[in-house]
C-alpha positions as YAML, in Angstrom:
chain: A
units: angstrom
residues:
- id: 1
  name: UNK
  ca: [-18.97, 2.22, 23.26]
- id: 2
  name: UNK
  ca: [-19.23, -1.24, 21.69]
- id: 3
  name: UNK
  ca: [-22.26, -2.43, 23.70]
- id: 4
  name: UNK
  ca: [-25.13, -4.03, 21.77]
- id: 5
  name: UNK
  ca: [-23.07, -4.40, 18.62]
- id: 6
  name: UNK
  ca: [-24.83, -6.96, 16.39]
- id: 7
  name: UNK
  ca: [-23.00, -10.23, 15.86]
- id: 8
  name: UNK
  ca: [-21.87, -11.00, 12.32]
- id: 9
  name: UNK
  ca: [-20.58, -13.97, 10.41]
- id: 10
  name: UNK
  ca: [-16.92, -13.90, 9.34]
- id: 11
  name: UNK
  ca: [-15.35, -12.03, 7.65]
- id: 12
  name: UNK
  ca: [-17.75, -9.31, 8.75]
- id: 13
  name: UNK
  ca: [-18.93, -6.15, 7.03]
- id: 14
  name: UNK
  ca: [-18.41, -2.48, 7.84]
- id: 15
  name: UNK
  ca: [-21.86, -1.57, 6.59]
- id: 16
  name: UNK
  ca: [-23.49, -3.90, 9.14]
- id: 17
  name: UNK
  ca: [-21.68, -2.41, 12.14]
- id: 18
  name: UNK
  ca: [-23.80, -0.28, 14.46]
- id: 19
  name: UNK
  ca: [-20.81, 1.76, 15.62]
- id: 20
  name: UNK
  ca: [-18.94, 2.61, 12.45]
- id: 21
  name: UNK
  ca: [-15.14, 2.56, 12.58]
- id: 22
  name: UNK
  ca: [-13.31, 5.78, 11.69]
- id: 23
  name: UNK
  ca: [-10.96, 5.15, 8.77]
- id: 24
  name: UNK
  ca: [-9.94, 8.78, 8.39]
- id: 25
  name: UNK
  ca: [-12.52, 9.51, 5.71]
- id: 26
  name: UNK
  ca: [-13.07, 13.03, 7.06]
- id: 27
  name: UNK
  ca: [-9.77, 13.65, 8.81]
- id: 28
  name: UNK
  ca: [-6.71, 12.33, 6.94]
- id: 29
  name: UNK
  ca: [-4.83, 15.03, 5.06]
- id: 30
  name: UNK
  ca: [-2.08, 14.03, 2.67]
- id: 31
  name: UNK
  ca: [1.10, 15.92, 1.84]
- id: 32
  name: UNK
  ca: [2.51, 14.05, -1.17]
- id: 33
  name: UNK
  ca: [4.67, 11.64, 0.80]
- id: 34
  name: UNK
  ca: [3.87, 8.69, -1.52]
- id: 35
  name: UNK
  ca: [3.52, 10.49, -4.83]
- id: 36
  name: UNK
  ca: [3.89, 8.13, -7.75]
- id: 37
  name: UNK
  ca: [4.07, 4.94, -5.70]
- id: 38
  name: UNK
  ca: [1.99, 1.88, -6.50]
- id: 39
  name: UNK
  ca: [0.77, -0.17, -3.56]
- id: 40
  name: UNK
  ca: [-0.92, -3.53, -3.04]
- id: 41
  name: UNK
  ca: [-2.89, -3.77, 0.21]
- id: 42
  name: UNK
  ca: [-4.33, -7.13, 1.24]
- id: 43
  name: UNK
  ca: [-7.44, -6.99, 3.39]
- id: 44
  name: UNK
  ca: [-7.85, -3.50, 1.97]
- id: 45
  name: UNK
  ca: [-11.63, -3.41, 1.85]
- id: 46
  name: UNK
  ca: [-12.24, -2.52, 5.51]
- id: 47
  name: UNK
  ca: [-10.68, -1.86, 8.90]
- id: 48
  name: UNK
  ca: [-6.97, -1.13, 8.97]
- id: 49
  name: UNK
  ca: [-6.65, -1.92, 5.27]
- id: 50
  name: UNK
  ca: [-9.26, 0.68, 4.31]
- id: 51
  name: UNK
  ca: [-7.60, 3.31, 6.49]
- id: 52
  name: UNK
  ca: [-4.24, 2.57, 4.86]
- id: 53
  name: UNK
  ca: [-5.78, 2.71, 1.36]
- id: 54
  name: UNK
  ca: [-7.31, 6.12, 2.09]
- id: 55
  name: UNK
  ca: [-4.09, 7.49, 3.53]
- id: 56
  name: UNK
  ca: [-1.91, 6.10, 0.73]
- id: 57
  name: UNK
  ca: [-4.21, 7.58, -1.93]
- id: 58
  name: UNK
  ca: [-4.27, 10.99, -0.25]
- id: 59
  name: UNK
  ca: [-0.46, 10.83, -0.10]
- id: 60
  name: UNK
  ca: [-0.36, 10.27, -3.87]
- id: 61
  name: UNK
  ca: [-0.25, 6.48, -4.35]
- id: 62
  name: UNK
  ca: [-2.31, 4.29, -6.65]
- id: 63
  name: UNK
  ca: [-3.75, 1.32, -4.77]
- id: 64
  name: UNK
  ca: [-4.69, -2.28, -5.51]
- id: 65
  name: UNK
  ca: [-7.11, -3.65, -2.92]
- id: 66
  name: UNK
  ca: [-7.08, -7.40, -2.31]
- id: 67
  name: UNK
  ca: [-10.04, -8.75, -0.31]
- id: 68
  name: UNK
  ca: [-11.94, -11.99, 0.25]
- id: 69
  name: UNK
  ca: [-15.58, -11.41, -0.75]
- id: 70
  name: UNK
  ca: [-16.79, -8.19, 0.90]
- id: 71
  name: UNK
  ca: [-17.73, -6.48, -2.36]
- id: 72
  name: UNK
  ca: [-19.76, -3.63, -0.87]
- id: 73
  name: UNK
  ca: [-16.99, -2.64, 1.54]
- id: 74
  name: UNK
  ca: [-14.39, -2.93, -1.23]
- id: 75
  name: UNK
  ca: [-16.36, -0.71, -3.62]
- id: 76
  name: UNK
  ca: [-16.70, 1.93, -0.92]
- id: 77
  name: UNK
  ca: [-12.95, 1.88, -0.28]
- id: 78
  name: UNK
  ca: [-12.24, 2.12, -4.02]
- id: 79
  name: UNK
  ca: [-14.55, 5.12, -4.27]
- id: 80
  name: UNK
  ca: [-12.61, 6.87, -1.50]
- id: 81
  name: UNK
  ca: [-9.31, 6.17, -3.28]
- id: 82
  name: UNK
  ca: [-10.68, 7.49, -6.56]
- id: 83
  name: UNK
  ca: [-12.11, 10.56, -4.85]
- id: 84
  name: UNK
  ca: [-8.52, 11.35, -3.85]
- id: 85
  name: UNK
  ca: [-7.64, 11.32, -7.55]
- id: 86
  name: UNK
  ca: [-5.79, 8.00, -7.55]
- id: 87
  name: UNK
  ca: [-6.37, 4.67, -9.28]
- id: 88
  name: UNK
  ca: [-8.06, 1.82, -7.40]
- id: 89
  name: UNK
  ca: [-7.96, -1.83, -8.49]
- id: 90
  name: UNK
  ca: [-10.24, -4.34, -6.76]
- id: 91
  name: UNK
  ca: [-9.04, -7.96, -6.57]
- id: 92
  name: UNK
  ca: [-11.40, -10.39, -4.75]
- id: 93
  name: UNK
  ca: [-10.40, -13.90, -3.79]
- id: 94
  name: UNK
  ca: [-8.98, -16.20, -1.13]
- id: 95
  name: UNK
  ca: [-5.32, -15.60, -0.25]
- id: 96
  name: UNK
  ca: [-5.07, -19.05, 1.32]
- id: 97
  name: UNK
  ca: [-4.71, -20.23, -2.28]
- id: 98
  name: UNK
  ca: [-1.18, -20.23, -3.72]
- id: 99
  name: UNK
  ca: [-2.50, -19.53, -7.19]
- id: 100
  name: UNK
  ca: [-4.52, -16.54, -6.05]
- id: 101
  name: UNK
  ca: [-1.52, -14.96, -4.29]
- id: 102
  name: UNK
  ca: [0.36, -15.01, -7.59]
- id: 103
  name: UNK
  ca: [-2.67, -13.74, -9.50]
- id: 104
  name: UNK
  ca: [-3.09, -10.79, -7.11]
- id: 105
  name: UNK
  ca: [0.45, -9.59, -7.73]
- id: 106
  name: UNK
  ca: [0.18, -10.18, -11.49]
- id: 107
  name: UNK
  ca: [-3.04, -8.15, -11.74]
- id: 108
  name: UNK
  ca: [-1.62, -5.34, -9.60]
- id: 109
  name: UNK
  ca: [1.48, -5.01, -11.79]
- id: 110
  name: UNK
  ca: [-0.54, -5.26, -14.98]
- id: 111
  name: UNK
  ca: [-3.10, -2.62, -14.02]
- id: 112
  name: UNK
  ca: [-0.91, -0.19, -12.06]
- id: 113
  name: UNK
  ca: [2.18, -0.60, -14.22]
- id: 114
  name: UNK
  ca: [4.38, -1.86, -11.41]
- id: 115
  name: UNK
  ca: [4.62, -2.33, -7.66]
- id: 116
  name: UNK
  ca: [6.52, -0.30, -5.05]
- id: 117
  name: UNK
  ca: [4.82, -1.14, -1.73]
- id: 118
  name: UNK
  ca: [3.36, -4.45, -0.55]
- id: 119
  name: UNK
  ca: [1.16, -4.23, 2.55]
- id: 120
  name: UNK
  ca: [0.45, -7.73, 3.92]
- id: 121
  name: UNK
  ca: [-2.57, -7.00, 6.10]
- id: 122
  name: UNK
  ca: [-5.22, -9.69, 5.47]
- id: 123
  name: UNK
  ca: [-5.93, -11.96, 8.43]
- id: 124
  name: UNK
  ca: [-8.34, -14.52, 9.84]
- id: 125
  name: UNK
  ca: [-9.11, -15.15, 13.50]
- id: 126
  name: UNK
  ca: [-11.67, -17.03, 15.58]
- id: 127
  name: UNK
  ca: [-12.26, -17.25, 19.31]
- id: 128
  name: UNK
  ca: [-11.99, -20.63, 21.12]
- id: 129
  name: UNK
  ca: [-12.09, -21.34, 24.84]
- id: 130
  name: UNK
  ca: [-10.14, -24.62, 24.70]
- id: 131
  name: UNK
  ca: [-7.43, -26.03, 22.45]
- id: 132
  name: UNK
  ca: [-9.49, -29.19, 21.92]
- id: 133
  name: UNK
  ca: [-12.27, -27.29, 20.15]
- id: 134
  name: UNK
  ca: [-9.98, -25.78, 17.47]
- id: 135
  name: UNK
  ca: [-10.60, -27.71, 14.24]
- id: 136
  name: UNK
  ca: [-7.51, -28.89, 12.40]
- id: 137
  name: UNK
  ca: [-8.85, -27.30, 9.21]
- id: 138
  name: UNK
  ca: [-9.25, -23.93, 10.94]
- id: 139
  name: UNK
  ca: [-5.68, -24.03, 12.30]
- id: 140
  name: UNK
  ca: [-4.33, -24.66, 8.80]
- id: 141
  name: UNK
  ca: [-6.59, -22.02, 7.24]
- id: 142
  name: UNK
  ca: [-5.42, -19.43, 9.79]
- id: 143
  name: UNK
  ca: [-1.78, -20.12, 8.95]
- id: 144
  name: UNK
  ca: [-2.44, -20.19, 5.20]
- id: 145
  name: UNK
  ca: [-4.23, -16.82, 5.35]
- id: 146
  name: UNK
  ca: [-2.13, -14.98, 7.93]
- id: 147
  name: UNK
  ca: [1.48, -16.03, 7.30]
- id: 148
  name: UNK
  ca: [1.83, -18.46, 4.38]
- id: 149
  name: UNK
  ca: [0.07, -15.96, 2.10]
- id: 150
  name: UNK
  ca: [2.66, -13.34, 3.11]
- id: 151
  name: UNK
  ca: [5.47, -15.67, 2.04]
- id: 152
  name: UNK
  ca: [3.79, -16.40, -1.28]
- id: 153
  name: UNK
  ca: [2.97, -12.74, -1.97]
- id: 154
  name: UNK
  ca: [6.53, -11.70, -1.21]
- id: 155
  name: UNK
  ca: [7.91, -14.32, -3.57]
- id: 156
  name: UNK
  ca: [5.57, -13.18, -6.33]
- id: 157
  name: UNK
  ca: [6.25, -9.48, -5.69]
- id: 158
  name: UNK
  ca: [10.04, -9.55, -5.45]
- id: 159
  name: UNK
  ca: [10.80, -9.36, -9.19]
- id: 160
  name: UNK
  ca: [8.73, -6.18, -9.34]
- id: 161
  name: UNK
  ca: [9.75, -4.61, -6.03]
- id: 162
  name: UNK
  ca: [13.39, -5.04, -6.94]
- id: 163
  name: UNK
  ca: [12.94, -3.01, -10.09]
- id: 164
  name: UNK
  ca: [12.69, 0.41, -8.43]
- id: 165
  name: UNK
  ca: [14.15, 2.50, -5.64]
- id: 166
  name: UNK
  ca: [12.36, 2.87, -2.31]
- id: 167
  name: UNK
  ca: [10.60, -0.50, -2.39]
- id: 168
  name: UNK
  ca: [8.93, -1.50, 0.87]
- id: 169
  name: UNK
  ca: [7.12, -4.46, 2.43]
- id: 170
  name: UNK
  ca: [4.93, -3.76, 5.45]
- id: 171
  name: UNK
  ca: [3.40, -6.64, 7.41]
- id: 172
  name: UNK
  ca: [0.59, -6.39, 9.94]
- id: 173
  name: UNK
  ca: [1.55, -8.25, 13.10]
- id: 174
  name: UNK
  ca: [-0.25, -7.68, 16.42]
- id: 175
  name: UNK
  ca: [0.28, -7.05, 20.10]
- id: 176
  name: UNK
  ca: [-0.49, -10.78, 20.24]
- id: 177
  name: UNK
  ca: [3.02, -11.54, 19.05]
- id: 178
  name: UNK
  ca: [4.25, -10.33, 22.45]
- id: 179
  name: UNK
  ca: [1.13, -10.80, 24.61]
- id: 180
  name: UNK
  ca: [-0.77, -13.74, 23.08]
- id: 181
  name: UNK
  ca: [-4.44, -13.96, 23.97]
- id: 182
  name: UNK
  ca: [-5.13, -17.63, 24.72]
- id: 183
  name: UNK
  ca: [-8.62, -17.62, 23.20]
- id: 184
  name: UNK
  ca: [-7.06, -16.49, 19.90]
- id: 185
  name: UNK
  ca: [-4.40, -19.21, 19.92]
- id: 186
  name: UNK
  ca: [-4.08, -19.88, 16.14]
- id: 187
  name: UNK
  ca: [-4.22, -16.16, 15.28]
- id: 188
  name: UNK
  ca: [-1.78, -15.15, 18.03]
- id: 189
  name: UNK
  ca: [0.65, -17.86, 16.94]
- id: 190
  name: UNK
  ca: [0.65, -16.56, 13.37]
- id: 191
  name: UNK
  ca: [1.27, -13.03, 14.60]
- id: 192
  name: UNK
  ca: [4.39, -14.22, 16.39]
- id: 193
  name: UNK
  ca: [5.48, -15.87, 13.15]
- id: 194
  name: UNK
  ca: [4.89, -12.61, 11.27]
- id: 195
  name: UNK
  ca: [7.18, -10.68, 13.62]
- id: 196
  name: UNK
  ca: [9.95, -13.23, 13.04]
- id: 197
  name: UNK
  ca: [9.26, -13.36, 9.30]
- id: 198
  name: UNK
  ca: [9.64, -9.57, 9.19]
- id: 199
  name: UNK
  ca: [12.94, -9.59, 11.08]
- id: 200
  name: UNK
  ca: [14.45, -12.36, 8.99]
- id: 201
  name: UNK
  ca: [13.19, -11.05, 5.65]
- id: 202
  name: UNK
  ca: [14.53, -7.56, 6.37]
- id: 203
  name: UNK
  ca: [18.00, -9.05, 6.68]
- id: 204
  name: UNK
  ca: [17.62, -11.16, 3.53]
- id: 205
  name: UNK
  ca: [16.43, -8.26, 1.36]
- id: 206
  name: UNK
  ca: [18.58, -5.44, 2.69]
- id: 207
  name: UNK
  ca: [21.20, -5.81, -0.01]
- id: 208
  name: UNK
  ca: [18.46, -5.48, -2.63]
- id: 209
  name: UNK
  ca: [17.39, -2.12, -1.21]
- id: 210
  name: UNK
  ca: [13.99, -3.47, -0.14]
- id: 211
  name: UNK
  ca: [12.91, -2.46, 3.36]
- id: 212
  name: UNK
  ca: [10.74, -4.81, 5.44]
- id: 213
  name: UNK
  ca: [8.88, -3.69, 8.55]
- id: 214
  name: UNK
  ca: [5.76, -4.49, 10.55]
- id: 215
  name: UNK
  ca: [3.06, -2.67, 12.46]
- id: 216
  name: UNK
  ca: [1.74, -4.29, 15.64]
- id: 217
  name: UNK
  ca: [-1.79, -3.06, 16.38]
- id: 218
  name: UNK
  ca: [-3.44, -3.40, 19.73]
- id: 219
  name: UNK
  ca: [-7.25, -3.72, 19.93]
- id: 220
  name: UNK
  ca: [-8.60, -1.94, 16.84]
- id: 221
  name: UNK
  ca: [-12.32, -1.58, 16.09]
- id: 222
  name: UNK
  ca: [-12.95, -3.39, 12.77]
- id: 223
  name: UNK
  ca: [-15.53, -5.84, 11.36]
- id: 224
  name: UNK
  ca: [-13.27, -8.69, 12.47]
- id: 225
  name: UNK
  ca: [-14.26, -8.05, 16.10]
- id: 226
  name: UNK
  ca: [-18.06, -8.52, 16.05]
- id: 227
  name: UNK
  ca: [-17.70, -11.37, 13.55]
- id: 228
  name: UNK
  ca: [-15.17, -13.45, 15.51]
- id: 229
  name: UNK
  ca: [-15.71, -12.66, 19.20]
- id: 230
  name: UNK
  ca: [-18.66, -13.40, 21.53]
- id: 231
  name: UNK
  ca: [-20.85, -10.45, 22.55]
- id: 232
  name: UNK
  ca: [-19.45, -10.20, 26.08]
- id: 233
  name: UNK
  ca: [-15.91, -9.79, 24.73]
- id: 234
  name: UNK
  ca: [-17.05, -7.31, 22.08]
- id: 235
  name: UNK
  ca: [-18.68, -5.17, 24.78]
- id: 236
  name: UNK
  ca: [-15.40, -4.95, 26.73]
- id: 237
  name: UNK
  ca: [-13.13, -4.75, 23.69]
- id: 238
  name: UNK
  ca: [-10.19, -2.39, 24.19]
- id: 239
  name: UNK
  ca: [-11.24, -1.15, 27.61]
- id: 240
  name: UNK
  ca: [-8.22, -2.76, 29.28]
- id: 241
  name: UNK
  ca: [-5.72, -0.53, 27.47]
- id: 242
  name: UNK
  ca: [-4.10, 2.41, 29.29]
- id: 243
  name: UNK
  ca: [-6.09, 4.74, 27.00]
- id: 244
  name: UNK
  ca: [-9.25, 2.88, 28.02]
- id: 245
  name: UNK
  ca: [-10.70, 2.30, 24.56]
- id: 246
  name: UNK
  ca: [-10.16, 0.42, 21.31]
- id: 247
  name: UNK
  ca: [-8.23, 2.19, 18.59]
- id: 248
  name: UNK
  ca: [-9.75, 3.41, 15.36]
- id: 249
  name: UNK
  ca: [-8.35, 2.19, 12.02]
- id: 250
  name: UNK
  ca: [-7.32, 5.76, 11.15]
- id: 251
  name: UNK
  ca: [-4.93, 5.72, 14.11]
- id: 252
  name: UNK
  ca: [-2.87, 3.00, 12.40]
- id: 253
  name: UNK
  ca: [-2.57, 4.67, 9.00]
- id: 254
  name: UNK
  ca: [0.26, 7.12, 9.83]
- id: 255
  name: UNK
  ca: [2.57, 4.24, 10.79]
- id: 256
  name: UNK
  ca: [2.04, 2.56, 7.43]
- id: 257
  name: UNK
  ca: [2.54, 5.84, 5.57]
- id: 258
  name: UNK
  ca: [5.82, 6.45, 7.37]
- id: 259
  name: UNK
  ca: [7.13, 2.96, 6.61]
- id: 260
  name: UNK
  ca: [6.10, 3.22, 2.94]
- id: 261
  name: UNK
  ca: [7.66, 6.66, 2.49]
- id: 262
  name: UNK
  ca: [11.22, 7.54, 1.54]
- id: 263
  name: UNK
  ca: [11.49, 9.28, 4.93]
- id: 264
  name: UNK
  ca: [11.90, 5.78, 6.41]
- id: 265
  name: UNK
  ca: [14.87, 4.98, 4.18]
- id: 266
  name: UNK
  ca: [16.93, 3.62, 7.13]
- id: 267
  name: UNK
  ca: [14.11, 1.81, 8.91]
- id: 268
  name: UNK
  ca: [14.03, -1.92, 8.22]
- id: 269
  name: UNK
  ca: [13.37, -4.89, 10.47]
- id: 270
  name: UNK
  ca: [11.29, -2.75, 12.83]
- id: 271
  name: UNK
  ca: [7.97, -3.55, 14.50]
- id: 272
  name: UNK
  ca: [6.03, -0.38, 15.32]
- id: 273
  name: UNK
  ca: [3.50, -0.83, 18.16]
- id: 274
  name: UNK
  ca: [0.19, 1.02, 17.97]
- id: 275
  name: UNK
  ca: [-1.39, -0.39, 21.09]
- id: 276
  name: UNK
  ca: [-3.16, 2.32, 23.09]
- id: 277
  name: UNK
  ca: [-0.35, 2.36, 25.65]
- id: 278
  name: UNK
  ca: [0.17, -1.38, 26.18]
- id: 279
  name: UNK
  ca: [3.94, -1.91, 26.10]
- id: 280
  name: UNK
  ca: [5.61, -4.36, 23.78]
- id: 281
  name: UNK
  ca: [9.00, -5.49, 25.03]
...
């Protein structure tokens, strides 16, 4: 299913993928579960982020889409949001920068009129066979992008999230927080940190009425895979799950919708696994 997929340079592009991921473009049906909410989704141009943006918009939310530099993918996601009748705001830039994290939140609040849901989804990964070959700069960049940016975004968002009822923070962790893949050592380590960050933050913010949860995807078919893994791993990607295949981004979206909705009013500090049957203990 993923054989002969062309290799890409990070961060990868949806338009260059031979087998296109399914983000729910033709299948997701909304029912007004997020009507009137305003959401910021990092890494929202493609993959899981695009699927979440589509679902949120079809559930009635306006969406700000933070992304690195994948302008074509981002414009396509924005068009899908707008086709659902909701506002889309595109915010390019590098979340490893403290200043940009603040700017992303400021622009979201300014253009959408507020912020109700923060989805921390952006991530960087790279495959390495030995610990010696991991550059110091790459280790720091992975942490700055995957976990430090979450901390900075939360700090910037809190004054706005605290202003309304039903505020929610949703972090993207990974099955790697429980079953770390050694060749993804920096990435897997950050995903463990994200699970702990989620649990601790949920307890800190409970008295403010802000819920904090995480989704832990298993192997999901996104541009990150052919741009950060060698061809032999791409060809076998996801085949070792009980369901025998990688997941599609659209199969993650319902978990994010649930956690963002008022139906999840008593769910905080949770990590929801979407792993194709691989258990997380």
